[in-house]
Amino acid sequence: MKAVLTKEVGGPETLVVEQIDSPAPGKGEVLVDVAACAINFPDTLMIRDLYQFKPERPYSPGGEISGTITAVGEGVDGWKVGDRVLSGIGSGGLREQVAVEAGRLFKVPEGVNLVDASALLMTYGTMIHALKDRGDIKPGETVLVLGAAGGVGLASIELAKAYGAKVVAAVSSDDKAKAAVEAGADETVVYPRAPFDKEQSKALAGDFKNAVGPNGADIVVDIVGGDYSEPALRSIAWEGRFLVIGFPAGIAKMPLNLTLLKSCDIRGVFWGAFAARDPKANAQNIADLFEFWKDGKIAPRISETFSLDEAHTAIQKLENREAVGKLVVVMDS
């Protein structure tokens, strides 16, 4: 079978495409013919050995797949050949077939396209956990989303609106602001590119405050980090919740006196660890996502698809923060 492999530490240009042997499902596993593999920010970090998990090389990047079961291993109950599934597997998805632990599978409902399904789990799974479990979101609250036009950002907007919140989307361009509004954002802020000096940081904080209103943002969804985090924290409401999702712009150093002055919380969001520690709660969240999808409240936005041979281009584009919505690698026919 055909696979994208990382054999050395480096960027997308170091990836190679090779023919390798097809896997056989082990005990408790199924074999999935991969239909599509969505690209996510951890993929850009893992190939550079900058992520908390470092699989042994050679391996395939790609932690989010959809496909069809073609073989069932020993001891697997509840799954059969022909079932359409999606799964978060951490890595190994950029190949035509993959063996997956049965406990990591979710059934794709009838009527849902497998390519679309590949774009659901990591972004929306992260954000339903962030907003519901970590953010304690309530109807009528105001949510400020940094990096609102990427896959996670657009999921944040849709889910916050599904929960009855007002959403302010912060983005880096007018085109991305348009995408955020199309996803349901009520207000937008277009911020300049960091780094910021003290006056620029103060000005951005003022822009955020004007957009969220006099009471501040009840929840800040920080997908960006770096110099953008402190201005957002300065716009938070009394007893607000600042959710740390990721930091492609760098790890922020936050002035903790602000947490005292606002009586607010800074809360980490690690969806992968949550899903492993509490699979039952995660499964309920995924079920809720499919209900939201069926009701038309969310719809994964795939802005571009790529072949396996083009997977490095997709990862490079995401790394450069050029993507609006999700980038998905579709297996060659």
PDB file of N, CA and C in Angstrom, residues 183-259:
ATOM      1  N   ALA A 183     -19.385  31.646   9.284  1.00  0.00           N
ATOM      2  CA  ALA A 183     -19.557  30.560  10.254  1.00  0.00           C
ATOM      3  C   ALA A 183     -20.474  30.948  11.401  1.00  0.00           C
ATOM      4  N   GLY A 184     -20.828  32.255  11.484  1.00  0.00           N
ATOM      5  CA  GLY A 184     -21.766  32.681  12.510  1.00  0.00           C
ATOM      6  C   GLY A 184     -21.270  33.726  13.478  1.00  0.00           C
ATOM      7  N   ALA A 185     -20.035  34.215  13.328  1.00  0.00           N
ATOM      8  CA  ALA A 185     -19.508  35.209  14.250  1.00  0.00           C
ATOM      9  C   ALA A 185     -20.341  36.484  14.220  1.00  0.00           C
ATOM     10  N   ASP A 186     -20.544  37.089  15.390  1.00  0.00           N
ATOM     11  CA  ASP A 186     -21.326  38.321  15.503  1.00  0.00           C
ATOM     12  C   ASP A 186     -20.475  39.565  15.260  1.00  0.00           C
ATOM     13  N   GLU A 187     -19.216  39.514  15.681  1.00  0.00           N
ATOM     14  CA  GLU A 187     -18.281  40.627  15.508  1.00  0.00           C
ATOM     15  C   GLU A 187     -16.927  40.052  15.100  1.00  0.00           C
ATOM     16  N   THR A 188     -16.105  40.885  14.469  1.00  0.00           N
ATOM     17  CA  THR A 188     -14.750  40.447  14.123  1.00  0.00           C
ATOM     18  C   THR A 188     -13.738  41.517  14.511  1.00  0.00           C
ATOM     19  N   VAL A 189     -12.529  41.069  14.782  1.00  0.00           N
ATOM     20  CA  VAL A 189     -11.380  41.941  15.001  1.00  0.00           C
ATOM     21  C   VAL A 189     -10.264  41.421  14.102  1.00  0.00           C
ATOM     22  N   VAL A 190      -9.721  42.268  13.259  1.00  0.00           N
ATOM     23  CA  VAL A 190      -8.583  41.900  12.422  1.00  0.00           C
ATOM     24  C   VAL A 190      -7.326  42.441  13.091  1.00  0.00           C
ATOM     25  N   TYR A 191      -6.476  41.526  13.555  1.00  0.00           N
ATOM     26  CA  TYR A 191      -5.287  41.967  14.283  1.00  0.00           C
ATOM     27  C   TYR A 191      -4.055  41.958  13.380  1.00  0.00           C
ATOM     28  N   PRO A 192      -3.055  42.784  13.700  1.00  0.00           N
ATOM     29  CA  PRO A 192      -1.811  42.803  12.919  1.00  0.00           C
ATOM     30  C   PRO A 192      -0.942  41.608  13.283  1.00  0.00           C
ATOM     31  N   ARG A 193       0.118  41.423  12.535  1.00  0.00           N
ATOM     32  CA  ARG A 193       1.029  40.298  12.797  1.00  0.00           C
ATOM     33  C   ARG A 193       2.020  40.680  13.890  1.00  0.00           C
ATOM     34  N   ALA A 194       2.186  39.785  14.868  1.00  0.00           N
ATOM     35  CA  ALA A 194       3.149  39.989  15.954  1.00  0.00           C
ATOM     36  C   ALA A 194       4.580  39.881  15.398  1.00  0.00           C
ATOM     37  N   PRO A 195       5.602  40.329  16.141  1.00  0.00           N
ATOM     38  CA  PRO A 195       5.571  40.727  17.552  1.00  0.00           C
ATOM     39  C   PRO A 195       5.051  42.140  17.766  1.00  0.00           C
ATOM     40  N   PHE A 196       4.566  42.406  19.019  1.00  0.00           N
ATOM     41  CA  PHE A 196       4.025  43.705  19.383  1.00  0.00           C
ATOM     42  C   PHE A 196       4.907  44.366  20.440  1.00  0.00           C
ATOM     43  N   ASP A 197       5.049  45.687  20.314  1.00  0.00           N
ATOM     44  CA  ASP A 197       5.643  46.418  21.428  1.00  0.00           C
ATOM     45  C   ASP A 197       4.538  46.739  22.436  1.00  0.00           C
ATOM     46  N   LYS A 198       4.875  47.439  23.497  1.00  0.00           N
ATOM     47  CA  LYS A 198       3.913  47.686  24.578  1.00  0.00           C
ATOM     48  C   LYS A 198       2.697  48.456  24.084  1.00  0.00           C
ATOM     49  N   GLU A 199       2.915  49.461  23.243  1.00  0.00           N
ATOM     50  CA  GLU A 199       1.795  50.263  22.750  1.00  0.00           C
ATOM     51  C   GLU A 199       0.901  49.467  21.801  1.00  0.00           C
ATOM     52  N   GLN A 200       1.505  48.640  20.961  1.00  0.00           N
ATOM     53  CA  GLN A 200       0.716  47.806  20.049  1.00  0.00           C
ATOM     54  C   GLN A 200      -0.115  46.785  20.820  1.00  0.00           C
ATOM     55  N   SER A 201       0.473  46.226  21.869  1.00  0.00           N
ATOM     56  CA  SER A 201      -0.257  45.271  22.709  1.00  0.00           C
ATOM     57  C   SER A 201      -1.438  45.959  23.394  1.00  0.00           C
ATOM     58  N   LYS A 202      -1.206  47.174  23.881  1.00  0.00           N
ATOM     59  CA  LYS A 202      -2.274  47.936  24.528  1.00  0.00           C
ATOM     60  C   LYS A 202      -3.382  48.269  23.530  1.00  0.00           C
ATOM     61  N   ALA A 203      -3.002  48.619  22.302  1.00  0.00           N
ATOM     62  CA  ALA A 203      -4.001  48.943  21.274  1.00  0.00           C
ATOM     63  C   ALA A 203      -4.848  47.733  20.931  1.00  0.00           C
ATOM     64  N   LEU A 204      -4.219  46.549  20.830  1.00  0.00           N
ATOM     65  CA  LEU A 204      -4.968  45.344  20.523  1.00  0.00           C
ATOM     66  C   LEU A 204      -5.926  45.003  21.664  1.00  0.00           C
ATOM     67  N   ALA A 205      -5.470  45.166  22.895  1.00  0.00           N
ATOM     68  CA  ALA A 205      -6.364  44.941  24.033  1.00  0.00           C
ATOM     69  C   ALA A 205      -7.582  45.856  23.939  1.00  0.00           C
ATOM     70  N   GLY A 206      -7.356  47.110  23.514  1.00  0.00           N
ATOM     71  CA  GLY A 206      -8.472  48.038  23.331  1.00  0.00           C
ATOM     72  C   GLY A 206      -9.436  47.589  22.250  1.00  0.00           C
ATOM     73  N   ASP A 207      -8.894  47.054  21.165  1.00  0.00           N
ATOM     74  CA  ASP A 207      -9.754  46.536  20.092  1.00  0.00           C
ATOM     75  C   ASP A 207     -10.610  45.368  20.592  1.00  0.00           C
ATOM     76  N   PHE A 208      -9.984  44.474  21.346  1.00  0.00           N
ATOM     77  CA  PHE A 208     -10.738  43.341  21.899  1.00  0.00           C
ATOM     78  C   PHE A 208     -11.829  43.833  22.852  1.00  0.00           C
ATOM     79  N   LYS A 209     -11.489  44.788  23.717  1.00  0.00           N
ATOM     80  CA  LYS A 209     -12.465  45.298  24.685  1.00  0.00           C
ATOM     81  C   LYS A 209     -13.647  45.959  23.985  1.00  0.00           C
ATOM     82  N   ASN A 210     -13.367  46.717  22.944  1.00  0.00           N
ATOM     83  CA  ASN A 210     -14.447  47.371  22.197  1.00  0.00           C
ATOM     84  C   ASN A 210     -15.372  46.340  21.551  1.00  0.00           C
ATOM     85  N   ALA A 211     -14.783  45.260  21.063  1.00  0.00           N
ATOM     86  CA  ALA A 211     -15.576  44.252  20.348  1.00  0.00           C
ATOM     87  C   ALA A 211     -16.420  43.399  21.295  1.00  0.00           C
ATOM     88  N   VAL A 212     -15.879  43.039  22.443  1.00  0.00           N
ATOM     89  CA  VAL A 212     -16.623  42.149  23.355  1.00  0.00           C
ATOM     90  C   VAL A 212     -17.633  42.913  24.200  1.00  0.00           C
ATOM     91  N   GLY A 213     -17.455  44.246  24.314  1.00  0.00           N
ATOM     92  CA  GLY A 213     -18.411  45.037  25.076  1.00  0.00           C
ATOM     93  C   GLY A 213     -17.935  45.327  26.483  1.00  0.00           C
ATOM     94  N   PRO A 214     -18.659  46.187  27.204  1.00  0.00           N
ATOM     95  CA  PRO A 214     -18.196  46.692  28.503  1.00  0.00           C
ATOM     96  C   PRO A 214     -18.048  45.627  29.582  1.00  0.00           C
ATOM     97  N   ASN A 215     -18.763  44.528  29.463  1.00  0.00           N
ATOM     98  CA  ASN A 215     -18.672  43.486  30.497  1.00  0.00           C
ATOM     99  C   ASN A 215     -17.541  42.498  30.264  1.00  0.00           C
ATOM    100  N   GLY A 216     -16.910  42.573  29.101  1.00  0.00           N
ATOM    101  CA  GLY A 216     -15.796  41.688  28.809  1.00  0.00           C
ATOM    102  C   GLY A 216     -16.233  40.347  28.244  1.00  0.00           C
ATOM    103  N   ALA A 217     -15.250  39.526  27.887  1.00  0.00           N
ATOM    104  CA  ALA A 217     -15.497  38.197  27.314  1.00  0.00           C
ATOM    105  C   ALA A 217     -15.605  37.176  28.440  1.00  0.00           C
ATOM    106  N   ASP A 218     -16.716  36.479  28.504  1.00  0.00           N
ATOM    107  CA  ASP A 218     -16.880  35.440  29.527  1.00  0.00           C
ATOM    108  C   ASP A 218     -15.927  34.278  29.283  1.00  0.00           C
ATOM    109  N   ILE A 219     -15.682  33.984  28.007  1.00  0.00           N
ATOM    110  CA  ILE A 219     -14.744  32.925  27.639  1.00  0.00           C
ATOM    111  C   ILE A 219     -13.817  33.454  26.548  1.00  0.00           C
ATOM    112  N   VAL A 220     -12.524  33.238  26.718  1.00  0.00           N
ATOM    113  CA  VAL A 220     -11.545  33.491  25.657  1.00  0.00           C
ATOM    114  C   VAL A 220     -11.033  32.142  25.174  1.00  0.00           C
ATOM    115  N   VAL A 221     -11.150  31.887  23.878  1.00  0.00           N
ATOM    116  CA  VAL A 221     -10.616  30.680  23.257  1.00  0.00           C
ATOM    117  C   VAL A 221      -9.306  31.069  22.578  1.00  0.00           C
ATOM    118  N   ASP A 222      -8.184  30.660  23.166  1.00  0.00           N
ATOM    119  CA  ASP A 222      -6.878  31.053  22.639  1.00  0.00           C
ATOM    120  C   ASP A 222      -6.249  29.891  21.884  1.00  0.00           C
ATOM    121  N   ILE A 223      -6.313  29.978  20.560  1.00  0.00           N
ATOM    122  CA  ILE A 223      -5.743  28.961  19.680  1.00  0.00           C
ATOM    123  C   ILE A 223      -4.384  29.420  19.152  1.00  0.00           C
ATOM    124  N   VAL A 224      -3.969  30.637  19.493  1.00  0.00           N
ATOM    125  CA  VAL A 224      -2.815  31.262  18.848  1.00  0.00           C
ATOM    126  C   VAL A 224      -1.622  31.403  19.780  1.00  0.00           C
ATOM    127  N   GLY A 225      -1.841  31.962  20.994  1.00  0.00           N
ATOM    128  CA  GLY A 225      -0.753  32.159  21.938  1.00  0.00           C
ATOM    129  C   GLY A 225       0.112  33.353  21.584  1.00  0.00           C
ATOM    130  N   GLY A 226       1.360  33.329  22.019  1.00  0.00           N
ATOM    131  CA  GLY A 226       2.310  34.398  21.729  1.00  0.00           C
ATOM    132  C   GLY A 226       1.865  35.746  22.260  1.00  0.00           C
ATOM    133  N   ASP A 227       2.139  36.788  21.472  1.00  0.00           N
ATOM    134  CA  ASP A 227       1.822  38.154  21.886  1.00  0.00           C
ATOM    135  C   ASP A 227       0.331  38.472  21.848  1.00  0.00           C
ATOM    136  N   TYR A 228      -0.480  37.539  21.344  1.00  0.00           N
ATOM    137  CA  TYR A 228      -1.915  37.784  21.252  1.00  0.00           C
ATOM    138  C   TYR A 228      -2.642  37.453  22.560  1.00  0.00           C
ATOM    139  N   SER A 229      -2.023  36.639  23.407  1.00  0.00           N
ATOM    140  CA  SER A 229      -2.721  36.132  24.588  1.00  0.00           C
ATOM    141  C   SER A 229      -2.980  37.203  25.636  1.00  0.00           C
ATOM    142  N   GLU A 230      -1.954  37.992  25.981  1.00  0.00           N
ATOM    143  CA  GLU A 230      -2.148  38.989  27.042  1.00  0.00           C
ATOM    144  C   GLU A 230      -3.212  40.030  26.684  1.00  0.00           C
ATOM    145  N   PRO A 231      -3.230  40.599  25.461  1.00  0.00           N
ATOM    146  CA  PRO A 231      -4.309  41.533  25.132  1.00  0.00           C
ATOM    147  C   PRO A 231      -5.691  40.895  25.276  1.00  0.00           C
ATOM    148  N   ALA A 232      -5.807  39.624  24.936  1.00  0.00           N
ATOM    149  CA  ALA A 232      -7.097  38.946  25.086  1.00  0.00           C
ATOM    150  C   ALA A 232      -7.459  38.783  26.556  1.00  0.00           C
ATOM    151  N   LEU A 233      -6.479  38.420  27.366  1.00  0.00           N
ATOM    152  CA  LEU A 233      -6.740  38.282  28.802  1.00  0.00           C
ATOM    153  C   LEU A 233      -7.202  39.601  29.403  1.00  0.00           C
ATOM    154  N   ARG A 234      -6.674  40.710  28.896  1.00  0.00           N
ATOM    155  CA  ARG A 234      -7.068  42.019  29.423  1.00  0.00           C
ATOM    156  C   ARG A 234      -8.518  42.372  29.074  1.00  0.00           C
ATOM    157  N   SER A 235      -9.097  41.649  28.120  1.00  0.00           N
ATOM    158  CA  SER A 235     -10.487  41.919  27.738  1.00  0.00           C
ATOM    159  C   SER A 235     -11.474  40.949  28.390  1.00  0.00           C
ATOM    160  N   ILE A 236     -11.001  40.125  29.309  1.00  0.00           N
ATOM    161  CA  ILE A 236     -11.848  39.090  29.879  1.00  0.00           C
ATOM    162  C   ILE A 236     -12.791  39.676  30.928  1.00  0.00           C
ATOM    163  N   ALA A 237     -13.907  38.995  31.124  1.00  0.00           N
ATOM    164  CA  ALA A 237     -14.920  39.447  32.094  1.00  0.00           C
ATOM    165  C   ALA A 237     -14.547  39.019  33.511  1.00  0.00           C
ATOM    166  N   TRP A 238     -15.243  39.590  34.479  1.00  0.00           N
ATOM    167  CA  TRP A 238     -15.134  39.146  35.865  1.00  0.00           C
ATOM    168  C   TRP A 238     -15.519  37.658  35.924  1.00  0.00           C
ATOM    169  N   GLU A 239     -14.656  36.872  36.545  1.00  0.00           N
ATOM    170  CA  GLU A 239     -14.833  35.419  36.637  1.00  0.00           C
ATOM    171  C   GLU A 239     -14.900  34.752  35.254  1.00  0.00           C
ATOM    172  N   GLY A 240     -14.198  35.344  34.279  1.00  0.00           N
ATOM    173  CA  GLY A 240     -14.123  34.745  32.955  1.00  0.00           C
ATOM    174  C   GLY A 240     -13.215  33.524  32.939  1.00  0.00           C
ATOM    175  N   ARG A 241     -13.293  32.768  31.839  1.00  0.00           N
ATOM    176  CA  ARG A 241     -12.491  31.557  31.679  1.00  0.00           C
ATOM    177  C   ARG A 241     -11.643  31.691  30.428  1.00  0.00           C
ATOM    178  N   PHE A 242     -10.340  31.632  30.586  1.00  0.00           N
ATOM    179  CA  PHE A 242      -9.391  31.752  29.482  1.00  0.00           C
ATOM    180  C   PHE A 242      -8.919  30.345  29.135  1.00  0.00           C
ATOM    181  N   LEU A 243      -9.287  29.870  27.937  1.00  0.00           N
ATOM    182  CA  LEU A 243      -9.018  28.491  27.546  1.00  0.00           C
ATOM    183  C   LEU A 243      -7.790  28.418  26.645  1.00  0.00           C
ATOM    184  N   VAL A 244      -6.777  27.707  27.092  1.00  0.00           N
ATOM    185  CA  VAL A 244      -5.538  27.545  26.333  1.00  0.00           C
ATOM    186  C   VAL A 244      -5.675  26.308  25.444  1.00  0.00           C
ATOM    187  N   ILE A 245      -5.773  26.535  24.126  1.00  0.00           N
ATOM    188  CA  ILE A 245      -5.962  25.457  23.157  1.00  0.00           C
ATOM    189  C   ILE A 245      -4.654  25.111  22.453  1.00  0.00           C
ATOM    190  N   GLY A 246      -3.888  26.135  22.067  1.00  0.00           N
ATOM    191  CA  GLY A 246      -2.641  25.916  21.339  1.00  0.00           C
ATOM    192  C   GLY A 246      -1.853  27.204  21.260  1.00  0.00           C
ATOM    193  N   PHE A 247      -0.645  27.106  20.721  1.00  0.00           N
ATOM    194  CA  PHE A 247       0.232  28.284  20.712  1.00  0.00           C
ATOM    195  C   PHE A 247       1.180  28.284  19.512  1.00  0.00           C
ATOM    196  N   PRO A 248       0.616  28.285  18.279  1.00  0.00           N
ATOM    197  CA  PRO A 248       1.492  28.342  17.104  1.00  0.00           C
ATOM    198  C   PRO A 248       2.308  29.633  17.026  1.00  0.00           C
ATOM    199  N   ALA A 249       1.853  30.705  17.708  1.00  0.00           N
ATOM    200  CA  ALA A 249       2.617  31.955  17.714  1.00  0.00           C
ATOM    201  C   ALA A 249       3.597  32.023  18.882  1.00  0.00           C
ATOM    202  N   GLY A 250       3.694  30.950  19.649  1.00  0.00           N
ATOM    203  CA  GLY A 250       4.613  30.919  20.782  1.00  0.00           C
ATOM    204  C   GLY A 250       3.870  30.779  22.105  1.00  0.00           C
ATOM    205  N   ILE A 251       4.591  30.333  23.130  1.00  0.00           N
ATOM    206  CA  ILE A 251       3.997  30.152  24.459  1.00  0.00           C
ATOM    207  C   ILE A 251       4.022  31.490  25.190  1.00  0.00           C
ATOM    208  N   ALA A 252       2.837  31.974  25.559  1.00  0.00           N
ATOM    209  CA  ALA A 252       2.720  33.297  26.175  1.00  0.00           C
ATOM    210  C   ALA A 252       3.182  33.281  27.628  1.00  0.00           C
ATOM    211  N   LYS A 253       3.732  34.400  28.067  1.00  0.00           N
ATOM    212  CA  LYS A 253       4.030  34.629  29.484  1.00  0.00           C
ATOM    213  C   LYS A 253       2.984  35.608  30.004  1.00  0.00           C
ATOM    214  N   MET A 254       2.062  35.104  30.821  1.00  0.00           N
ATOM    215  CA  MET A 254       0.903  35.889  31.224  1.00  0.00           C
ATOM    216  C   MET A 254       1.132  36.597  32.554  1.00  0.00           C
ATOM    217  N   PRO A 255       0.718  37.867  32.658  1.00  0.00           N
ATOM    218  CA  PRO A 255       0.807  38.592  33.933  1.00  0.00           C
ATOM    219  C   PRO A 255      -0.282  38.098  34.891  1.00  0.00           C
ATOM    220  N   LEU A 256       0.100  37.309  35.878  1.00  0.00           N
ATOM    221  CA  LEU A 256      -0.887  36.657  36.728  1.00  0.00           C
ATOM    222  C   LEU A 256      -1.638  37.630  37.631  1.00  0.00           C
ATOM    223  N   ASN A 257      -1.150  38.861  37.758  1.00  0.00           N
ATOM    224  CA  ASN A 257      -1.935  39.839  38.525  1.00  0.00           C
ATOM    225  C   ASN A 257      -3.297  40.082  37.878  1.00  0.00           C
ATOM    226  N   LEU A 258      -3.385  39.900  36.558  1.00  0.00           N
ATOM    227  CA  LEU A 258      -4.665  40.105  35.876  1.00  0.00           C
ATOM    228  C   LEU A 258      -5.699  39.075  36.308  1.00  0.00           C
ATOM    229  N   THR A 259      -5.236  37.859  36.619  1.00  0.00           N
ATOM    230  CA  THR A 259      -6.181  36.840  37.070  1.00  0.00           C
ATOM    231  C   THR A 259      -6.783  37.219  38.418  1.00  0.00           C
TER     232      THR A 259
END
